[in-house]
Amino acid sequence: MFIRFITTGGTIDKIYFDALSQFEVGESQVKHILSEGLVQFDYDVVPLLQKDSLEMTDEDRNELRDFIDKDDASPYVITHGTDTMPETAEALEGLEGKKIVLTGALSPARFRTTDAVFNVGMAVAAVQVAEPGVYIAMSGRVFPAGHVRKNRAENRFEAV
Amino acid sequence: MFIRFITTGGTIDKIYFDALSQFEVGESQVKHILSEGLVQFDYDVVPLLQKDSLEMTDEDRNELRDFIDKDDASPYVITHGTDTMPETAEALEGLEGKKIVLTGALSPARFRTTDAVFNVGMAVAAVQVAEPGVYIAMSGRVFPAGHVRKNRAENRFEAV
Amino acid sequence: MFIRFITTGGTIDKIYFDALSQFEVGESQVKHILSEGLVQFDYDVVPLLQKDSLEMTDEDRNELRDFIDKDDASPYVITHGTDTMPETAEALEGLEGKKIVLTGALSPARFRTTDAVFNVGMAVAAVQVAEPGVYIAMSGRVFPAGHVRKNRAENRFEAV
Amino acid sequence: MFIRFITTGGTIDKIYFDALSQFEVGESQVKHILSEGLVQFDYDVVPLLQKDSLEMTDEDRNELRDFIDKDDASPYVITHGTDTMPETAEALEGLEGKKIVLTGALSPARFRTTDAVFNVGMAVAAVQVAEPGVYIAMSGRVFPAGHVRKNRAENRFEAV
C-alpha cells in the first residue's frame, strides 16, 4: 500500500512566532502524525502549497488538479485549510479512477489539544476503503465532495 | 449518524498506579479521544469488559457476539487489546448486516505519544465507509477480519 | 503556604481562533498547569490584564505595582509577556518585604511543546526559596530584576 | 551556570512495554524535559541507577553519597522514585557545601498528563536559589531533607 500526501497549508500546519506575535503556516506536521500513528505503509509527502485556504486561488486549485491528473500515485490524502476545503474538493472531482481525501484541522497540530491526529487517521482509513472519488474527512465524518460545507459559526463541517 | 463504541480493555485504556508500580486497565479513553477529534455525530460508549486481551476467553467473545447480535445500533467501533484482536474479529464474523471495526493501541492513550487517537480516527472513518463486515484498523491499515495478524516481534499488525 | 498568581496576558496564554486566523490572549493557563503539577498548597489567581507585553504601558505597570503594594498576600507569581518582562520586573522593585517572581513562556501553554509548565514550576519554587525581592524565572534561570534582558534574536533570556 | 543531573530511576522514567504488559524504568526523560523548558545553561546527565525506589538499598544510597562527595560539580538535581525519596534525601545530608535537590514524579514523564515537567522546573530553580543543603521538590513545594514525607494514601508529599 502506498499513499501520497499533498500538503497545501492551513491551520493544521500553523506555527506561532513569538517576536512577531503572528501565526504562520509552518513545516508540515503530517510525517509527525503518521509516525505517532505507527503506520506501516509506504508514503511520501509532497509540499505543494503553504497557504491559508482563504488565500487559495482558482489558479492554485488548477495547479493541484493538474498535479494529480498527471500523477499516477493514487490514492491521495490532501491537507488543506478548512475555510475553502469544500471548494477545493469540488474542483478536484471527475478525475477518472482517482481516490482523494481532503482533511485538515480546526486547531493546529502543534497544539496540545488538536483534531489534527484524529482527522489524518480518518483520512488514511477513508482513502483505503472508499470507492474512487473525492471526500472530506472532518468533524468525525467522511463527506463526499459537493455535499459538505463548513459552518463557520459553529466551527464544524456538516452535510448539505 | 450514530456509532456505538464498545470498550473491552487493552493497552489503549491502561493506567499506571504509582504506589503499586503496576499498570492496569482504567476508565475508557474513547470519549476523551472523540472530544479532541471534535466529532459531530451521535454516539454512546458501552463498557462491556476491562481486560488484557490475553485474558479474553471464548466466553467473553461469545458474550460480545451475543450483545451485538441482539443489539440494533450498528455500526460499532470496538476498542480491544492488541494481542488477541484478530481472534475476536474472527469470532464476530457472520452477523448479518452489521458493520464492526475493532481498534486499540500499541501505546496507552494516556501517554504523551500514542497511536490511540490516530487509530480511533481510522476506525470511525472505516465504519462509515466500509461495506458490512468485520475489520481491524491498526498500524495505519484497515484489514478485513481473517486476513490480519499481530506481529509481536515487530510490534505491528500485518496482512496474512 | 499560599501563593497569589497574577496574570497579565502574554504568549503563555495565547489562543488561536481559526476563522480569523488570529492569535489572541485567552483564559489563563495557570490553573491547568498547577493542576498538572499536582501542587499541594493554597493559591488564587488574579487576572489583572490580558495584553501582549509590547502593549503594556507605564500606567499598566503602575496599576500592577499599586495592586501589590496595597495587597498583603506575598509571595506573588506573575505571568507576563516576554518582550517587556524585564521592564515590568524593574518597575516592581523596592516594595518592602514582597517576594515577586515573574515568568511566562516563549511558546504558548496550549502548545504540545511549550516551556510554560517548566517555567511556572521554576517560579513556584523560586518564590518559596528566594529572599524578598523581584525575580524573573525564564530560560531555566532565576534572574534578579535589573540583571536580565530578553535576547530577541536568540529567543532567550540572559544575564546582563 | 552548570547543573549536574543524576538519574536513579523511579516513576518519572517509567516506560510501558505492550507485549509483556509490564512497566519498567526506561531511558531518562530529563534531557527531553530540559529541552522543552528551553533552558539556557550547561548541564550533563549522569545515569547512576535505574531502580524503583522501593528497591533502593543502603548500599545504593552510599554509592550515591560517595559519588557526590568525590565529585566537584555542585549543584545537583537528582531524579528519584517517590516512595523512598525522603530516605535518600536524609542519607545525603551533611556533605559540606553541596547543593542537592531531589525530585521525581507521581505520574510518568511519558504520560500526556504528568507532574514531571513542573517538578524538574521546580528543582532547577530551587538548586539555583537555595542555600547549600539537601531539598526535595515535589507537590509544588520545596522541602528541606528530614522535614518531609510521602503520604502514600493521599499520593502527595507533605511537611513533617
XYZ file of C-alpha atoms in Angstrom:
640
model
C 0.000 0.000 0.000
C 1.185 3.470 -0.892
C -0.428 6.844 -0.094
C 0.747 10.182 -1.446
C 0.165 13.068 0.959
C -0.075 16.535 -0.564
C 0.171 19.475 1.832
C -1.221 22.889 0.922
C -1.048 24.799 4.227
C -3.927 25.715 6.507
C -4.490 25.662 10.244
C -3.179 22.100 10.623
C 0.348 23.329 9.924
C 0.152 26.707 11.654
C 3.082 27.753 13.784
C 3.418 30.654 16.199
C 6.329 33.086 16.223
C 6.678 34.931 19.498
C 8.615 38.005 18.476
C 6.132 38.976 15.825
C 3.040 37.759 17.634
C 1.981 36.232 14.331
C 0.803 32.835 13.354
C 2.084 31.433 10.076
C 1.978 28.207 8.150
C 4.996 26.107 9.140
C 6.547 22.834 8.113
C 4.040 20.068 7.576
C 3.036 18.027 10.616
C 1.890 15.044 8.529
C 5.047 12.971 8.982
C 4.981 13.568 12.711
C 1.341 12.456 12.879
C 1.955 9.325 10.796
C 4.949 8.473 12.951
C 2.883 8.769 16.123
C 0.170 6.657 14.451
C 2.748 3.866 13.999
C 1.651 3.433 10.396
C 3.040 0.515 8.405
C 2.612 1.525 4.791
C 4.718 3.365 2.244
C 4.051 7.039 1.660
C 5.595 10.281 0.616
C 4.684 13.891 1.326
C 4.530 16.469 -1.494
C 4.516 20.052 -0.111
C 2.655 21.784 -2.944
C 1.490 24.997 -1.253
C 1.748 26.767 2.115
C -1.322 28.975 2.260
C -4.242 29.920 4.406
C -7.148 28.425 2.499
C -8.806 31.866 2.285
C -5.883 32.852 0.056
C -6.270 29.871 -2.281
C -6.965 30.982 -5.838
C -8.557 29.203 -8.781
C -5.067 29.039 -10.195
C -3.876 27.185 -7.073
C -6.738 24.726 -7.441
C -5.972 24.194 -11.123
C -2.344 23.529 -10.242
C -3.404 20.962 -7.652
C -5.827 19.289 -10.078
C -3.200 19.192 -12.836
C -0.649 17.714 -10.464
C -2.970 14.859 -9.533
C -4.215 14.383 -13.073
C -0.691 13.819 -14.409
C 0.454 11.833 -11.380
C -0.054 8.089 -11.057
C 0.216 7.595 -7.303
C -3.472 7.412 -6.283
C -4.723 7.362 -3.538
C -4.112 10.849 -2.156
C -4.602 12.490 1.205
C -4.523 16.281 0.919
C -4.111 18.504 3.980
C -5.832 21.816 3.434
C -7.107 24.874 5.286
C -10.661 24.456 6.467
C -12.294 27.627 5.165
C -12.308 26.662 1.480
C -11.767 22.903 1.722
C -15.221 22.198 0.238
C -14.454 24.391 -2.823
C -11.154 22.621 -3.434
C -12.835 19.225 -3.069
C -15.347 20.131 -5.778
C -12.559 21.443 -8.009
C -10.922 18.004 -7.881
C -13.982 15.986 -8.882
C -14.111 13.979 -12.067
C -10.512 12.721 -12.185
C -11.078 9.218 -13.531
C -10.120 6.465 -11.083
C -8.501 8.753 -8.518
C -9.191 8.396 -4.796
C -8.726 11.665 -2.937
C -9.483 12.541 0.693
C -9.037 16.089 1.962
C -8.541 16.779 5.640
C -7.137 19.449 7.927
C -7.718 20.753 11.415
C -9.740 23.331 13.280
C -6.936 23.550 15.863
C -3.233 23.456 14.871
C -1.424 20.100 15.040
C 1.239 21.719 17.234
C -1.369 22.339 19.957
C -1.641 20.116 22.986
C -5.297 19.622 22.100
C -5.912 19.276 18.371
C -8.196 17.424 15.995
C -5.327 17.002 13.513
C -4.247 13.493 14.553
C -7.792 12.147 14.605
C -8.548 13.737 11.230
C -5.461 12.379 9.482
C -6.319 8.952 10.917
C -9.791 9.258 9.400
C -8.396 10.339 6.037
C -5.924 7.448 5.922
C -8.689 4.916 6.580
C -11.196 6.540 4.240
C -8.755 6.642 1.337
C -8.165 2.888 1.701
C -11.787 1.870 1.994
C -13.778 4.316 -0.148
C -14.693 3.993 -3.813
C -12.789 6.280 -6.221
C -13.918 9.872 -5.821
C -13.273 12.957 -3.708
C -14.080 13.128 0.015
C -13.627 15.365 3.022
C -12.803 13.830 6.410
C -13.578 16.371 9.145
C -15.695 16.617 12.308
C -15.681 12.839 12.689
C -17.404 12.386 9.321
C -16.483 11.315 5.805
C -18.404 13.511 3.354
C -18.492 13.190 -0.455
C -17.355 16.342 -2.283
C -20.250 18.613 -3.146
C -22.288 17.508 -0.131
C -20.459 19.294 2.655
C -19.906 22.804 3.932
C -18.031 24.429 6.787
C -20.405 26.004 9.289
C -18.104 28.759 10.454
C -20.361 29.990 13.253
C -20.420 26.511 14.791
C -16.821 25.721 13.772
C -17.698 22.381 12.219
C -18.278 20.602 8.934
C -21.787 19.418 8.097
C -23.676 17.688 5.315
C -25.641 19.729 2.763
C -25.241 9.251 12.090
C -24.843 7.169 15.221
C -21.913 4.946 16.272
C -21.919 2.649 19.275
C -18.497 2.239 20.874
C -17.900 -0.917 22.901
C -14.853 -0.966 25.168
C -13.290 -4.220 26.313
C -9.998 -3.118 27.909
C -6.499 -3.483 26.482
C -3.472 -1.232 26.259
C -5.459 1.719 24.913
C -7.077 2.180 28.337
C -4.106 1.235 30.514
C -3.420 3.383 33.528
C -0.457 3.450 35.868
C -0.678 3.363 39.647
C 2.423 4.654 41.339
C 2.103 3.032 44.743
C 1.793 -0.431 43.310
C 4.123 0.051 40.370
C 1.502 -1.690 38.298
C -0.257 -0.929 35.103
C -3.956 -1.693 34.943
C -6.884 -1.138 32.616
C -8.567 2.144 33.589
C -11.588 4.105 32.533
C -12.107 4.243 28.790
C -10.321 6.985 26.889
C -12.720 6.854 23.937
C -14.824 9.848 24.975
C -11.720 11.919 25.540
C -10.408 10.996 22.088
C -13.715 11.759 20.352
C -13.915 15.078 22.171
C -10.419 16.013 20.996
C -11.374 14.905 17.478
C -14.226 17.461 17.556
C -16.629 14.836 16.219
C -20.140 15.897 15.225
C -22.174 12.725 15.348
C -24.204 10.933 17.991
C -22.614 8.071 19.865
C -22.588 6.194 23.103
C -19.950 4.089 24.839
C -20.789 0.655 26.263
C -18.086 -0.569 28.682
C -18.511 -4.320 28.259
C -15.205 -5.640 29.614
C -11.971 -4.353 31.158
C -9.396 -6.988 30.312
C -5.972 -7.509 28.888
C -6.729 -9.219 25.616
C -4.531 -12.159 26.598
C -7.096 -12.879 29.313
C -10.054 -12.825 26.918
C -11.860 -16.156 26.902
C -14.168 -17.794 24.376
C -16.951 -16.998 26.794
C -16.044 -13.300 26.655
C -16.108 -13.406 22.881
C -19.477 -15.151 22.880
C -20.843 -12.500 25.215
C -19.602 -9.766 22.886
C -21.067 -11.503 19.835
C -24.417 -12.037 21.562
C -24.531 -8.422 22.645
C -24.068 -7.201 19.082
C -26.364 -9.836 17.611
C -29.269 -8.741 19.819
C -28.471 -5.043 19.547
C -29.736 -2.860 16.722
C -27.284 0.060 16.824
C -24.880 -0.884 14.001
C -22.262 0.373 13.194
C -19.870 -0.498 16.013
C -16.339 0.517 16.944
C -14.823 -1.866 19.486
C -11.681 -0.958 21.449
C -9.745 -4.090 22.305
C -6.330 -5.271 23.481
C -3.979 -5.896 20.608
C -2.710 -9.389 21.386
C -5.900 -11.248 20.521
C -7.729 -8.616 18.471
C -7.550 -10.783 15.324
C -9.183 -13.740 17.153
C -12.029 -11.569 18.424
C -12.545 -10.101 14.959
C -12.966 -13.604 13.508
C -15.344 -14.542 16.317
C -17.612 -11.668 15.278
C -17.874 -12.574 11.593
C -21.158 -13.550 10.008
C -23.508 -11.201 11.852
C -25.897 -10.269 9.045
C -25.800 -6.589 8.081
C -23.558 -5.486 10.958
C -20.601 -3.156 10.439
C -17.888 -3.636 13.060
C -14.411 -2.120 13.279
C -12.015 -3.156 16.033
C -9.169 -0.925 17.069
C -6.868 -0.341 20.035
C -3.379 0.926 20.685
C 0.177 -0.300 20.993
C 0.890 2.567 23.388
C -1.635 3.714 26.044
C -3.919 6.644 25.189
C -2.785 8.370 28.390
C 0.761 8.583 27.019
C 2.129 11.771 25.535
C 2.971 9.771 22.420
C 0.314 7.238 21.483
C -1.250 5.674 18.409
C -4.665 5.631 20.128
C -6.041 8.891 18.692
C -4.965 8.073 15.139
C -6.392 4.560 15.416
C -9.791 5.627 16.724
C -9.913 8.212 13.915
C -9.267 5.404 11.419
C -11.944 3.200 12.971
C -14.540 5.994 12.914
C -13.918 6.642 9.214
C -13.758 2.971 8.257
C -17.029 2.134 9.973
C -18.782 4.857 7.972
C -17.327 3.965 4.606
C -16.877 0.188 4.594
C -19.338 -2.461 3.484
C -20.969 -4.523 6.256
C -18.454 -6.896 7.812
C -15.743 -7.035 10.460
C -12.492 -5.058 10.171
C -9.401 -4.179 12.175
C -7.961 -0.655 11.990
C -4.371 -0.722 13.255
C -0.883 0.226 12.023
C -2.376 2.727 9.566
C -4.291 -0.032 7.771
C -7.855 -1.289 7.541
C -7.771 -5.097 7.396
C -10.739 -7.446 6.886
C -11.168 -9.975 9.715
C -9.395 -13.231 8.980
C -6.704 -11.563 6.913
C -4.627 -9.920 9.621
C -2.276 -10.883 12.434
C -0.277 -9.097 15.068
C 3.447 -9.482 14.502
C 4.521 -9.272 18.088
C 8.249 -9.210 17.386
C 7.832 -6.172 15.140
C 5.012 -4.698 17.259
C 2.693 -4.170 14.299
C -0.346 -5.549 12.504
C 0.131 -7.032 9.036
C -1.883 -8.719 6.318
C -1.937 -12.519 6.022
C 1.716 28.096 52.223
C -0.188 30.469 49.984
C 0.836 31.957 46.606
C -1.079 34.617 44.737
C -0.806 34.317 40.956
C -1.390 37.475 38.944
C -1.928 37.038 35.199
C -1.313 39.892 32.772
C -1.503 38.180 29.353
C 1.387 37.344 27.026
C 2.353 34.361 24.937
C 1.809 31.890 27.785
C -1.965 32.413 27.493
C -2.226 32.863 23.729
C -5.056 31.112 21.972
C -5.707 30.624 18.264
C -9.007 31.318 16.539
C -9.348 29.558 13.228
C -11.930 31.672 11.481
C -9.983 34.847 11.946
C -6.531 33.316 11.611
C -5.556 35.424 14.586
C -3.863 34.638 17.805
C -5.181 36.344 20.920
C -4.662 36.201 24.645
C -7.103 33.680 26.116
C -8.096 32.463 29.537
C -5.194 31.892 31.868
C -3.492 28.504 31.739
C -2.046 28.827 35.245
C -4.673 26.724 36.990
C -4.322 23.993 34.405
C -0.533 23.976 34.878
C -0.765 23.878 38.678
C -3.286 21.073 38.462
C -0.985 19.035 36.225
C 1.882 19.805 38.633
C -0.171 18.187 41.428
C 0.596 21.116 43.712
C -0.449 20.912 47.351
C -0.600 24.490 48.527
C -3.271 27.165 48.650
C -3.372 29.748 45.897
C -5.624 32.021 43.949
C -5.327 33.569 40.502
C -5.970 37.282 39.952
C -6.495 38.094 36.246
C -5.302 41.713 36.231
C -4.609 42.273 32.497
C -4.821 40.414 29.188
C -2.230 42.079 26.991
C 0.680 41.411 24.743
C 3.585 42.717 26.744
C 4.544 45.059 23.894
C 1.269 46.866 24.606
C 1.939 47.248 28.318
C 2.034 50.893 29.329
C 3.596 52.683 32.294
C 0.066 53.058 33.564
C -0.408 49.281 33.458
C 2.824 48.826 35.415
C 1.757 51.395 37.981
C -1.554 49.609 38.382
C 0.249 46.323 38.946
C 2.659 47.876 41.430
C -0.175 49.581 43.319
C -2.120 46.349 43.462
C 0.779 44.506 45.069
C 1.700 47.405 47.319
C -1.772 47.511 48.858
C -2.193 43.735 48.912
C -0.957 41.542 51.771
C -0.718 38.132 50.114
C 3.006 37.919 49.331
C 4.544 35.891 47.714
C 3.440 36.519 44.123
C 3.981 34.734 40.825
C 3.162 36.991 37.886
C 2.657 35.589 34.381
C 3.649 38.164 31.786
C 4.522 38.532 28.109
C 8.198 38.038 27.448
C 9.050 41.119 25.419
C 8.842 43.616 28.266
C 9.048 41.304 31.279
C 12.403 42.826 32.342
C 10.896 46.343 32.328
C 7.955 45.267 34.457
C 10.272 43.476 36.883
C 12.251 46.667 37.404
C 9.043 48.656 37.854
C 8.123 46.392 40.774
C 11.380 46.739 42.690
C 11.516 48.303 46.125
C 8.240 47.009 47.567
C 9.314 46.330 51.161
C 9.152 42.667 52.153
C 7.432 41.452 48.982
C 8.580 38.355 47.121
C 7.712 38.501 43.432
C 8.685 36.142 40.601
C 7.704 36.917 37.017
C 7.503 34.170 34.432
C 5.870 33.458 31.093
C 6.552 31.411 28.005
C 8.238 31.662 24.635
C 5.754 29.106 23.273
C 2.038 29.138 24.271
C 0.937 26.848 27.106
C -1.721 25.402 24.797
C 1.004 24.024 22.508
C 2.009 20.388 22.602
C 5.573 21.558 23.158
C 5.843 24.539 25.481
C 8.164 25.956 28.106
C 5.175 27.210 30.131
C 4.887 24.265 32.537
C 8.613 24.188 33.278
C 8.681 27.959 33.787
C 5.745 28.065 36.185
C 7.383 25.210 38.107
C 10.548 27.295 38.376
C 8.618 30.358 39.515
C 6.733 28.428 42.197
C 9.982 27.053 43.629
C 11.870 30.345 43.389
C 9.155 32.307 45.170
C 9.338 29.883 48.100
C 13.098 29.806 48.411
C 14.346 33.264 47.418
C 14.899 36.281 49.660
C 12.361 39.105 49.321
C 12.801 40.907 46.012
C 11.814 40.712 42.355
C 12.990 37.912 40.057
C 12.443 36.553 36.570
C 12.280 32.781 36.012
C 12.865 32.071 32.314
C 15.234 30.025 30.127
C 15.966 27.685 33.031
C 17.366 30.542 35.116
C 16.295 32.665 38.060
C 17.488 36.229 37.442
C 17.218 39.177 39.842
C 15.306 42.144 38.378
C 17.615 44.652 36.709
C 20.132 41.989 35.733
C 18.339 40.292 32.865
C 17.263 41.030 29.315
C 15.439 39.194 26.560
C 17.715 38.470 23.637
C 15.077 38.530 20.952
C 17.340 37.333 18.144
C 18.235 34.205 20.125
C 14.771 33.917 21.712
C 16.095 33.576 25.254
C 16.631 35.419 28.493
C 20.187 36.160 29.587
C 22.052 37.894 32.392
C 23.284 41.478 31.953
C 25.892 28.120 35.380
C 26.248 24.354 35.393
C 23.930 21.722 36.908
C 24.699 18.019 37.129
C 21.619 15.828 36.867
C 21.862 12.349 38.400
C 19.144 9.877 37.455
C 18.362 6.874 39.643
C 15.113 5.520 38.131
C 11.617 5.792 39.569
C 8.206 6.611 38.144
C 9.448 9.682 36.281
C 11.309 7.440 33.826
C 8.827 4.560 33.664
C 8.082 3.083 30.263
C 5.412 0.601 29.193
C 6.053 -2.488 27.093
C 2.955 -3.788 25.431
C 3.946 -7.368 24.768
C 4.777 -8.035 28.375
C 2.124 -5.777 29.890
C 4.822 -4.546 32.206
C 6.027 -1.179 33.219
C 9.761 -0.698 33.592
C 12.231 2.093 34.141
C 13.349 3.395 30.741
C 15.809 5.923 29.427
C 15.868 9.161 31.381
C 13.385 11.840 30.361
C 15.442 14.660 31.911
C 17.046 15.822 28.663
C 13.678 15.873 26.935
C 12.187 17.959 29.765
C 15.093 20.430 29.798
C 14.847 20.765 26.030
C 11.138 21.543 26.242
C 11.892 24.014 29.044
C 14.207 25.884 26.634
C 16.897 26.035 29.313
C 19.998 28.106 28.642
C 22.592 26.700 30.994
C 25.212 23.979 30.799
C 24.426 20.596 32.252
C 25.116 16.921 31.991
C 23.115 13.857 32.997
C 24.744 11.022 34.947
C 22.598 7.847 34.845
C 23.684 6.267 38.128
C 20.852 3.789 38.774
C 17.627 2.562 37.138
C 15.521 1.349 40.039
C 12.120 1.584 41.588
C 12.810 3.495 44.764
C 11.333 0.660 46.846
C 14.274 -1.440 45.652
C 16.883 1.131 46.656
C 19.276 -0.282 49.237
C 21.552 1.359 51.792
C 24.365 0.335 49.508
C 22.786 2.258 46.639
C 22.450 5.323 48.845
C 26.068 5.035 49.951
C 27.141 4.806 46.333
C 25.175 7.940 45.511
C 26.584 9.812 48.514
C 30.128 8.756 47.662
C 29.685 9.838 44.075
C 28.630 13.331 45.103
C 31.198 13.561 47.887
C 34.070 12.913 45.476
C 32.562 14.958 42.646
C 33.091 18.705 42.316
C 30.146 19.711 40.116
C 27.665 21.043 42.702
C 24.792 21.872 42.358
C 22.950 18.601 41.715
C 19.403 17.695 40.695
C 18.659 14.033 41.390
C 15.646 12.299 39.842
C 14.437 9.531 42.119
C 11.453 7.266 42.757
C 8.963 8.829 45.115
C 8.449 6.081 47.668
C 11.825 6.392 49.367
C 12.889 9.854 48.185
C 12.781 11.225 51.746
C 15.124 8.475 52.992
C 17.626 9.143 50.237
C 17.474 12.889 50.914
C 18.389 12.280 54.543
C 21.189 9.925 53.543
C 22.760 12.763 51.535
C 22.775 15.345 54.314
C 25.991 16.773 55.688
C 28.040 16.973 52.511
C 29.877 20.256 53.091
C 28.987 22.996 50.610
C 26.918 20.794 48.301
C 23.541 21.900 46.960
C 21.283 18.962 46.144
C 17.624 18.898 45.112
C 15.792 15.613 44.652
C 12.700 15.399 42.503
C 10.674 12.830 40.574
C 7.096 12.302 39.510
C 3.898 10.695 40.701
C 2.913 10.143 37.042
C 5.463 9.067 34.386
C 7.043 11.786 32.239
C 5.962 9.868 29.132
C 2.303 10.420 30.069
C 0.209 13.082 28.405
C -0.578 14.394 31.885
C 2.401 14.321 34.230
C 3.874 16.312 37.082
C 7.402 15.541 35.823
C 7.967 18.744 33.826
C 6.684 21.004 36.595
C 8.772 19.170 39.194
C 12.029 19.331 37.245
C 11.345 23.047 36.681
C 10.973 23.472 40.447
C 14.165 21.540 41.137
C 16.175 23.584 38.628
C 15.030 26.853 40.239
C 15.469 25.633 43.815
C 19.005 24.412 43.219
C 19.991 27.869 41.936
C 18.363 29.851 44.708
C 18.633 27.744 47.852
C 21.422 27.728 50.421
C 23.696 24.673 50.395
C 21.854 21.630 51.715
C 19.537 18.843 50.604
C 15.963 19.508 49.465
C 13.002 17.730 47.907
C 10.913 19.493 45.242
C 7.566 17.714 44.942
C 3.841 18.554 45.181
C 4.561 22.200 44.358
C 6.746 22.561 47.444
C 10.444 22.773 48.274
C 11.058 20.830 51.488
C 14.342 20.568 53.428
C 15.552 16.978 53.879
C 14.363 15.490 57.144
C 11.181 17.542 57.193
C 9.145 15.803 54.514
C 7.354 12.512 53.961
C 5.349 10.916 51.193
C 1.724 10.459 52.203
C 1.024 7.412 50.111
C -2.705 7.289 50.795
C -3.108 10.859 49.517
C -0.396 10.452 46.865
C 1.444 13.622 47.850
C 4.456 14.950 49.718
C 3.899 16.905 52.925
C 5.879 18.612 55.641
C 6.626 16.811 58.918
